[in-house]
Short mmCIF file of C-alpha atoms in Angstrom, two decimals:
data_model
loop_
_atom_site.label_atom_id
_atom_site.label_comp_id
_atom_site.label_asym_id
_atom_site.label_seq_id
_atom_site.Cartn_x
_atom_site.Cartn_y
_atom_site.Cartn_z
CA MET A 1 98.77 98.43 104.10
CA SER A 2 101.70 99.46 106.16
CA THR A 3 105.18 98.07 107.29
CA ALA A 4 108.17 99.49 109.61
CA SER A 5 111.10 101.68 109.16
CA GLY A 6 114.05 101.55 111.06
CA THR A 7 116.69 98.42 111.49
CA ALA A 8 115.49 95.85 109.12
CA GLY A 9 116.60 93.71 112.11
CA THR A 10 114.65 95.23 114.66
CA ALA A 11 111.89 93.00 116.41
CA THR A 12 109.04 93.78 118.45
CA SER A 13 107.76 92.41 121.67
CA PRO A 14 106.23 88.59 121.72
CA SER A 15 102.91 90.20 122.10
CA ALA A 16 103.46 92.43 119.10
CA PRO A 17 101.57 91.36 116.14
CA LEU A 18 102.96 90.76 112.73
CA GLU A 19 101.52 92.44 109.92
CA ARG A 20 100.49 91.64 106.56
CA THR A 21 101.68 94.72 104.54
CA ALA A 22 99.86 95.77 100.92
CA THR A 23 102.87 93.94 99.24
CA GLY A 24 101.41 90.56 100.83
CA THR A 25 104.64 90.75 102.91
CA ILE A 26 105.34 89.94 106.70
CA ALA A 27 106.48 92.94 108.75
CA ASP A 28 106.68 93.53 112.58
CA THR A 29 104.22 96.54 113.71
CA ALA A 30 103.81 97.64 117.29
CA ASP A 31 101.65 96.77 119.78
CA THR A 32 97.78 97.22 120.31
CA ALA A 33 98.11 100.32 122.38
CA GLY A 34 99.91 101.94 119.29
CA ASN A 35 103.59 102.25 120.87
CA THR A 36 106.04 102.45 118.03
CA LEU A 37 109.02 99.56 117.18
CA PRO A 38 112.52 100.10 119.09
CA GLY A 39 114.24 102.11 116.53
CA PRO A 40 117.00 104.74 116.59
CA ALA A 41 117.00 107.28 118.98
CA ALA A 42 114.67 110.45 118.40
CA PRO A 43 116.76 113.56 117.21
CA ALA A 44 117.10 116.35 119.57
CA GLY A 45 113.77 118.37 119.91
CA ALA A 46 111.75 115.06 118.97
CA ALA A 47 110.71 114.52 122.54
CA ALA A 48 107.75 116.66 122.79
CA ARG A 49 106.52 114.49 119.76
CA THR A 50 107.32 111.07 121.04
CA THR A 51 105.67 112.04 124.90
CA GLY A 52 102.43 113.64 122.83
CA GLY A 53 103.41 117.44 123.30
CA PRO A 54 104.03 120.23 120.56
CA ALA A 55 107.59 120.96 120.34
CA SER A 56 108.00 124.76 121.45
CA ALA A 57 109.18 127.31 118.14
CA ASP A 58 112.04 128.35 120.83
CA ASP A 59 113.18 124.51 120.84
CA PRO A 60 116.20 124.33 118.75
CA GLY A 61 114.75 120.62 117.75
CA ALA A 62 111.31 122.25 116.50
CA ALA A 63 112.57 122.36 113.37
CA PRO A 64 114.04 118.96 112.61
CA ALA A 65 110.70 117.88 114.26
CA ARG A 66 108.99 119.70 111.33
CA ARG A 67 111.00 117.94 108.48
CA LEU A 68 110.69 114.99 110.49
CA ALA A 69 106.73 115.24 110.48
CA PHE A 70 106.90 116.67 106.51
CA GLY A 71 109.34 113.67 105.52
CA TRP A 72 106.64 110.97 107.06
CA ARG A 73 103.89 112.56 105.38
CA PHE A 74 105.48 112.69 102.16
CA ARG A 75 106.39 109.16 102.28
CA PHE A 76 102.93 108.36 103.38
CA ALA A 77 101.28 110.24 100.58
CA VAL A 78 103.93 108.22 98.12
CA LEU A 79 102.88 104.87 99.35
CA ALA A 80 98.65 105.88 98.81
CA LEU A 81 99.92 106.87 95.27
CA ILE A 82 102.17 103.48 94.63
CA TRP A 83 99.39 101.28 96.18
CA GLY A 84 96.61 103.13 94.56
CA PHE A 85 98.03 102.71 90.90
CA SER A 86 98.86 99.17 91.55
CA PHE A 87 95.48 98.48 89.89
CA LEU A 88 95.92 100.54 87.29
CA PHE A 89 99.12 98.96 86.57
CA ILE A 90 97.90 95.28 86.64
CA LYS A 91 95.06 96.12 83.96
CA VAL A 92 97.92 97.87 81.83
CA GLY A 93 100.29 95.06 82.51
CA THR A 94 97.36 92.10 81.31
CA GLN A 95 96.65 94.31 78.21
CA GLY A 96 100.29 93.30 76.60
CA PHE A 97 100.96 90.19 79.00
CA ALA A 98 98.73 86.99 80.04
CA PRO A 99 97.66 87.09 84.27
CA PHE A 100 100.01 84.97 85.17
CA HIS A 101 103.19 86.70 83.17
CA VAL A 102 102.04 89.62 85.13
CA THR A 103 102.13 88.26 88.38
CA LEU A 104 105.36 86.82 87.75
CA GLY A 105 106.80 89.97 86.59
CA ARG A 106 105.72 92.06 89.50
CA LEU A 107 106.94 89.37 92.03
CA GLY A 108 110.29 89.02 90.22
CA PHE A 109 110.63 92.53 90.15
CA GLY A 110 109.87 92.86 93.85
CA THR A 111 112.01 89.81 95.06
CA VAL A 112 115.16 91.58 93.20
CA VAL A 113 114.04 94.94 95.41
CA LEU A 114 114.19 92.91 98.56
CA LEU A 115 117.11 90.64 97.93
CA ALA A 116 119.26 93.86 96.93
CA VAL A 117 118.24 95.76 100.01
CA LEU A 118 119.18 92.33 102.65
CA VAL A 119 122.41 92.51 100.64
CA ILE A 120 122.83 95.96 101.34
CA LYS A 121 122.33 95.81 104.84
CA ARG A 122 124.19 92.42 105.33
CA GLN A 123 121.54 90.43 106.15
CA ARG A 124 120.91 86.73 105.34
CA LEU A 125 117.66 84.69 104.51
CA PRO A 126 116.05 82.20 107.13
CA ARG A 127 118.24 78.88 107.57
CA SER A 128 115.48 76.93 109.08
CA ALA A 129 113.73 74.47 106.88
CA ARG A 130 111.10 74.91 108.82
CA THR A 131 110.73 78.81 108.48
CA TRP A 132 110.66 78.03 104.92
CA ALA A 133 108.23 75.71 104.71
CA HIS A 134 105.62 77.99 105.94
CA LEU A 135 106.73 80.73 103.98
CA ALA A 136 106.01 78.47 101.23
CA VAL A 137 102.54 78.29 102.17
CA ALA A 138 102.38 81.84 103.34
CA ALA A 139 103.58 82.97 100.17
CA PHE A 140 100.96 80.95 98.07
CA PHE A 141 98.15 82.43 100.06
CA LEU A 142 99.78 86.31 100.47
CA ASN A 143 101.28 86.27 96.92
CA ALA A 144 100.97 83.89 94.36
CA LEU A 145 97.42 83.21 94.64
CA PRO A 146 95.94 86.99 95.57
CA PHE A 147 98.05 88.41 92.86
CA SER A 148 97.16 85.88 90.09
CA LEU A 149 93.33 86.16 90.89
CA PHE A 150 93.33 90.37 90.61
CA ALA A 151 95.30 90.12 87.44
CA TYR A 152 92.81 87.56 86.26
CA ALA A 153 89.86 89.49 87.48
CA GLU A 154 90.94 92.71 85.86
CA LEU A 155 90.68 91.11 82.28
CA THR A 156 86.74 91.15 82.75
CA ILE A 157 86.55 94.13 85.42
CA PRO A 158 87.41 97.74 85.63
CA SER A 159 90.36 98.76 87.92
CA THR A 160 88.48 100.57 90.05
CA LEU A 161 86.10 97.35 90.85
CA ALA A 162 89.09 95.65 91.67
CA GLY A 163 90.87 98.32 93.95
CA ILE A 164 87.30 98.62 95.81
CA CYS A 165 87.13 94.87 96.29
CA ASN A 166 90.92 94.76 97.77
CA ALA A 167 89.44 97.09 100.33
CA THR A 168 87.09 94.25 101.45
CA SER A 169 90.16 92.17 103.03
CA PRO A 170 89.94 93.42 106.42
CA LEU A 171 86.16 92.14 106.37
CA TRP A 172 87.03 89.09 105.78
CA GLY A 173 89.55 89.02 108.09
CA MET A 174 87.33 90.25 111.00
CA ALA A 175 85.13 87.18 109.88
CA LEU A 176 87.52 84.74 110.13
CA SER A 177 89.85 85.51 112.80
CA VAL A 178 86.58 85.08 114.90
CA VAL A 179 86.47 81.19 113.84
CA ALA A 180 90.30 80.42 113.73
CA LEU A 181 91.57 82.71 116.48
CA SER A 182 90.47 81.47 119.94
CA GLU A 183 91.69 85.14 121.58
CA ASP A 184 89.52 87.02 119.22
CA ARG A 185 85.95 88.06 120.18
CA PRO A 186 83.48 90.01 118.38
CA THR A 187 82.28 92.89 119.69
CA ARG A 188 79.10 94.79 118.91
CA ARG A 189 81.02 97.51 117.20
CA ARG A 190 83.19 95.00 114.94
CA VAL A 191 79.94 92.79 113.76
CA ALA A 192 77.76 96.03 113.09
CA GLY A 193 81.23 96.99 111.02
CA LEU A 194 81.45 93.55 109.31
CA GLY A 195 77.60 94.05 108.27
CA ILE A 196 78.11 97.17 107.19
CA GLY A 197 81.07 96.62 105.10
CA PHE A 198 79.41 93.83 103.40
CA LEU A 199 76.53 96.16 102.69
CA GLY A 200 78.89 98.50 100.84
CA VAL A 201 79.78 95.18 98.90
CA LEU A 202 76.17 95.14 97.68
CA THR A 203 75.97 98.57 96.96
CA VAL A 204 79.37 98.58 94.93
CA LEU A 205 78.14 95.64 92.78
CA GLY A 206 74.33 97.43 92.58
CA ALA A 207 72.48 94.57 94.25
CA TRP A 208 69.16 95.87 93.51
CA GLN A 209 69.87 95.55 89.97
CA GLY A 210 70.62 91.81 89.76
CA PHE A 211 74.62 92.66 89.74
CA THR A 212 73.70 93.77 86.18
CA GLY A 213 76.86 95.38 84.35
CA THR A 214 79.66 93.81 86.19
CA ASP A 215 81.27 90.18 85.40
CA PRO A 216 80.23 87.81 88.25
CA ALA A 217 83.36 85.63 87.79
CA GLY A 218 85.82 88.72 87.64
CA THR A 219 84.13 90.18 90.82
CA ALA A 220 84.44 87.05 92.54
CA MET A 221 88.23 86.29 91.46
CA ALA A 222 88.80 90.07 93.05
CA LEU A 223 86.75 89.39 96.23
CA GLY A 224 88.25 85.71 96.31
CA ALA A 225 91.91 87.50 95.98
CA SER A 226 91.19 89.77 99.12
CA LEU A 227 89.67 86.64 101.05
CA SER A 228 93.04 85.16 100.54
CA TYR A 229 95.17 87.50 102.44
CA PRO A 230 93.76 87.09 105.83
CA VAL A 231 93.63 83.05 105.02
CA GLY A 232 97.53 83.36 104.84
CA TRP A 233 98.03 85.59 107.83
CA ILE A 234 96.14 83.34 109.92
CA TYR A 235 98.12 80.60 109.03
CA VAL A 236 101.45 82.91 109.53
CA ARG A 237 100.19 83.95 112.94
CA ARG A 238 99.88 80.08 113.98
CA THR A 239 103.15 79.08 112.47
CA LEU A 240 105.47 81.79 112.64
CA GLY A 241 104.98 83.52 115.71
CA SER A 242 108.99 83.67 116.65
CA THR A 243 111.45 82.78 114.26
CA GLY A 244 114.26 85.31 115.05
CA ASP A 245 114.54 86.26 111.82
CA SER A 246 114.21 90.06 110.59
CA HIS A 247 110.99 90.75 108.95
CA LEU A 248 113.28 91.91 105.92
CA SER A 249 114.51 88.16 105.54
CA MET A 250 111.46 86.93 106.17
CA SER A 251 109.81 88.88 103.52
CA SER A 252 112.39 88.48 101.05
CA THR A 253 112.10 84.90 101.24
CA GLN A 254 108.39 84.80 101.11
CA LEU A 255 108.20 87.09 97.85
CA LEU A 256 111.28 84.96 96.44
CA LEU A 257 109.37 81.19 97.48
CA ALA A 258 106.34 82.97 95.75
CA THR A 259 108.08 84.03 92.74
CA LEU A 260 109.55 80.24 92.04
CA GLN A 261 105.51 79.13 92.59
CA LEU A 262 104.75 81.31 89.72
CA ALA A 263 107.79 79.79 87.37
CA VAL A 264 106.62 76.85 87.74
CA VAL A 265 103.14 77.14 87.31
CA THR A 266 102.83 79.80 84.43
CA PRO A 267 104.76 77.33 81.87
CA LEU A 268 101.59 74.90 82.60
CA PHE A 269 98.84 77.26 81.91
CA THR A 270 100.27 79.99 79.22
CA SER A 271 103.03 80.04 76.47
CA ALA A 272 105.91 82.43 76.56
CA PRO A 273 105.37 86.20 75.28
CA THR A 274 105.57 86.86 71.57
CA SER A 275 106.15 90.39 71.90
CA TYR A 276 106.94 93.30 74.66
CA PRO A 277 104.89 96.21 74.18
CA LEU A 278 106.42 98.85 75.98
CA TRP A 279 103.62 100.13 78.20
CA PRO A 280 103.03 96.84 79.58
CA VAL A 281 106.41 96.17 80.07
CA LEU A 282 106.59 99.51 82.36
CA ALA A 283 103.32 98.38 84.00
CA VAL A 284 104.61 95.41 85.23
CA PHE A 285 107.93 96.66 86.20
CA ALA A 286 106.55 99.45 87.70
CA LEU A 287 103.92 97.06 89.83
CA GLY A 288 106.82 95.03 90.78
CA ALA A 289 109.60 97.26 91.68
CA LEU A 290 107.27 100.07 93.41
CA GLY A 291 104.28 98.20 94.40
CA THR A 292 105.88 95.44 95.94
CA GLY A 293 109.25 95.92 96.51
CA LEU A 294 109.58 99.89 97.21
CA ALA A 295 106.37 99.93 98.68
CA PHE A 296 107.45 97.07 101.20
CA LEU A 297 110.34 99.38 102.19
CA LEU A 298 108.25 102.68 102.86
CA GLN A 299 105.73 100.98 104.75
CA TYR A 300 108.50 99.01 106.68
CA GLY A 301 110.03 103.00 107.30
CA LEU A 302 106.41 104.52 108.55
CA VAL A 303 105.48 101.75 110.95
CA ALA A 304 108.80 102.26 112.60
CA GLU A 305 108.61 105.91 112.61
CA ILE A 306 105.24 106.81 113.52
CA GLY A 307 103.32 103.49 114.33
CA PRO A 308 100.96 101.28 112.96
CA THR A 309 97.91 103.41 113.88
CA THR A 310 98.47 106.36 111.67
CA ALA A 311 100.73 104.36 109.14
CA GLN A 312 97.47 101.81 108.36
CA MET A 313 95.34 104.86 107.51
CA VAL A 314 97.19 104.84 103.89
CA THR A 315 94.61 101.98 103.47
CA TYR A 316 91.75 104.35 103.23
CA PHE A 317 93.33 106.47 100.34
CA ILE A 318 93.88 103.24 98.10
CA PRO A 319 90.67 102.75 96.46
CA VAL A 320 90.13 106.35 96.23
CA ILE A 321 93.15 106.60 94.45
CA ALA A 322 92.38 103.32 92.29
CA THR A 323 89.13 104.65 91.05
CA ALA A 324 90.54 108.13 90.39
CA ALA A 325 93.51 106.70 88.14
CA GLY A 326 91.00 104.20 86.44
CA VAL A 327 88.46 107.13 85.60
CA ALA A 328 91.15 109.98 84.30
CA LEU A 329 93.65 107.69 82.49
CA LEU A 330 92.04 104.68 81.84
CA ASP A 331 88.28 105.88 80.85
CA GLU A 332 86.82 103.40 82.95
CA GLN A 333 83.01 104.80 83.89
CA LEU A 334 81.59 105.59 87.15
CA SER A 335 78.28 104.90 88.43
CA TRP A 336 77.30 106.58 91.58
CA ASN A 337 76.59 103.27 93.69
CA THR A 338 80.66 102.75 93.06
CA PRO A 339 81.99 105.49 94.80
CA VAL A 340 79.18 105.25 97.67
CA GLY A 341 79.49 101.81 98.17
CA ALA A 342 83.10 102.18 98.43
CA VAL A 343 82.91 104.98 101.42
CA ILE A 344 80.31 102.12 102.84
CA VAL A 345 83.31 99.31 102.84
CA LEU A 346 85.85 101.53 104.52
CA ALA A 347 83.43 102.76 107.27
CA GLY A 348 82.63 99.13 107.84
CA ALA A 349 86.19 97.99 107.99
CA ALA A 350 87.19 100.76 110.03
CA LEU A 351 84.63 100.04 112.66
CA THR A 352 85.60 96.08 112.70
CA GLN A 353 89.25 97.10 113.81
CA ASN A 354 89.85 96.34 117.72
CA ARG A 355 90.67 99.20 119.70
CA THR A 356 91.30 97.72 123.12
CA ARG A 357 94.48 98.94 124.28
CA ARG A 358 97.09 97.67 126.67
CA PRO A 359 99.58 99.28 129.10
CA ALA A 360 102.59 100.84 126.97
CA ARG A 361 105.88 98.78 127.59
CA SER A 362 108.72 100.39 127.92
CA ARG A 363 110.87 101.31 124.72
CA THR A 364 114.31 100.67 126.48
CA ALA A 365 114.01 97.34 126.95
CA GLY A 366 116.37 95.12 124.96
CA PRO A 367 116.26 93.42 121.87
CA GLN A 368 113.31 91.21 121.22
CA ARG A 369 112.38 88.54 119.14
CA THR A 370 109.36 88.49 116.36
CA GLY A 371 106.11 88.45 117.79
CA PRO A 372 102.84 86.47 116.48
CA ALA A 373 101.74 87.08 112.79
CA PRO A 374 100.97 89.72 110.11
CA ASP A 375 97.57 91.56 110.49
CA PRO A 376 94.84 90.71 107.64
CA ASP A 377 94.28 93.88 106.08
CA GLY A 378 97.03 95.93 104.44
CA SER A 379 95.71 95.58 101.50
CA GLY A 380 93.31 96.82 103.67
CA PRO A 381 93.00 98.59 107.20
CA ARG A 382 95.35 97.19 104.34
CA THR A 383 96.00 96.95 108.44
CA THR A 384 96.26 97.59 103.95
CA ASP A 385 97.11 96.76 104.89
CA GLY A 386 96.82 97.45 111.56
CA ASP A 387 97.40 97.80 114.84
CA HIS A 388 94.87 95.48 116.28
CA ALA A 389 95.72 92.01 117.74
CA VAL A 390 93.84 90.17 115.13
CA ARG A 391 93.88 92.99 112.53
CA ARG A 392 96.12 93.33 109.85
CA PRO A 393 98.40 96.07 105.53
CA ALA A 394 96.02 97.45 102.63
CA ALA A 395 97.30 97.80 98.86
CA ARG A 396 97.31 96.01 97.84
#
């Protein structure tokens, strides 16, 4: 699930896809060849890393290059931990609040973080009414709906299962993009990945046992949440190809609209909380401020610095961390088929990623406008949150 760093106003080439991050927001990515976004000039000694050669030990820039490498790896690990723990935060939050309250708090805190950064960077929200209208639809499918479904799902299923269901998002994305995007053509490799991935889902759910031990409704909601991401991604890809607005501006608007949607819906289905227990409050705050707001900024930086090909690998750590956190901190039970099925799901998701490469474009080109839409994994290979023409992206 990854976004990009650098200046928030930087945009990619017209052919570069937008990426849906694990937070459900939109971010510009590099092209399918894995070229990084245009960004600040590389520091001295980083030329070897940019061109693929190692920095010499005698090179005075070798130490800064090593520090940069440590820096992005540290942020990569932090991002994986934040997104992996998000499912635990949801579970703890629902122990004190109704699912809609958890989602509303998550969106509200995440919006505050992004709007604060928007103000600091002196950027503005989009001015086009058309952009706001399309972002309202994107906010529903990429934020309000999946976040709510995960919250309701975790009332009856463990956070470990929710984290694994989230990893199926790229599988849904690949299946839907074949139907909805004419430029996406299935290959044997991707079709095989789709089949393997859903075999992994059946393994996780214990299909040979008649799906005993799992709540069908909760599992269906978690899978529906992961399906909602690529639906939103395809919509954005078709409607918000080039707006001229930065992805920070677009994502802030998207989260703001999702928050307003939940603020309208929540009172219709549940009453206001009567108490505010400490741990659920902290969990909702962490889910929003860290798992939605800060995670977007971290991912935004990673994609700009190391490119989406490497940044999207965070997706493969999310279900692992979610499972470890659920078992260690929530005493959730783990049978052998859950981790085995999760590995099969991730293997299938990896195969669905398009590896077709395009000729690299010059990084010295002038400013360019935002390209077509977010990749549907980010929560998954989230491109969880991806760098393929029709892929997203992760953790959630």
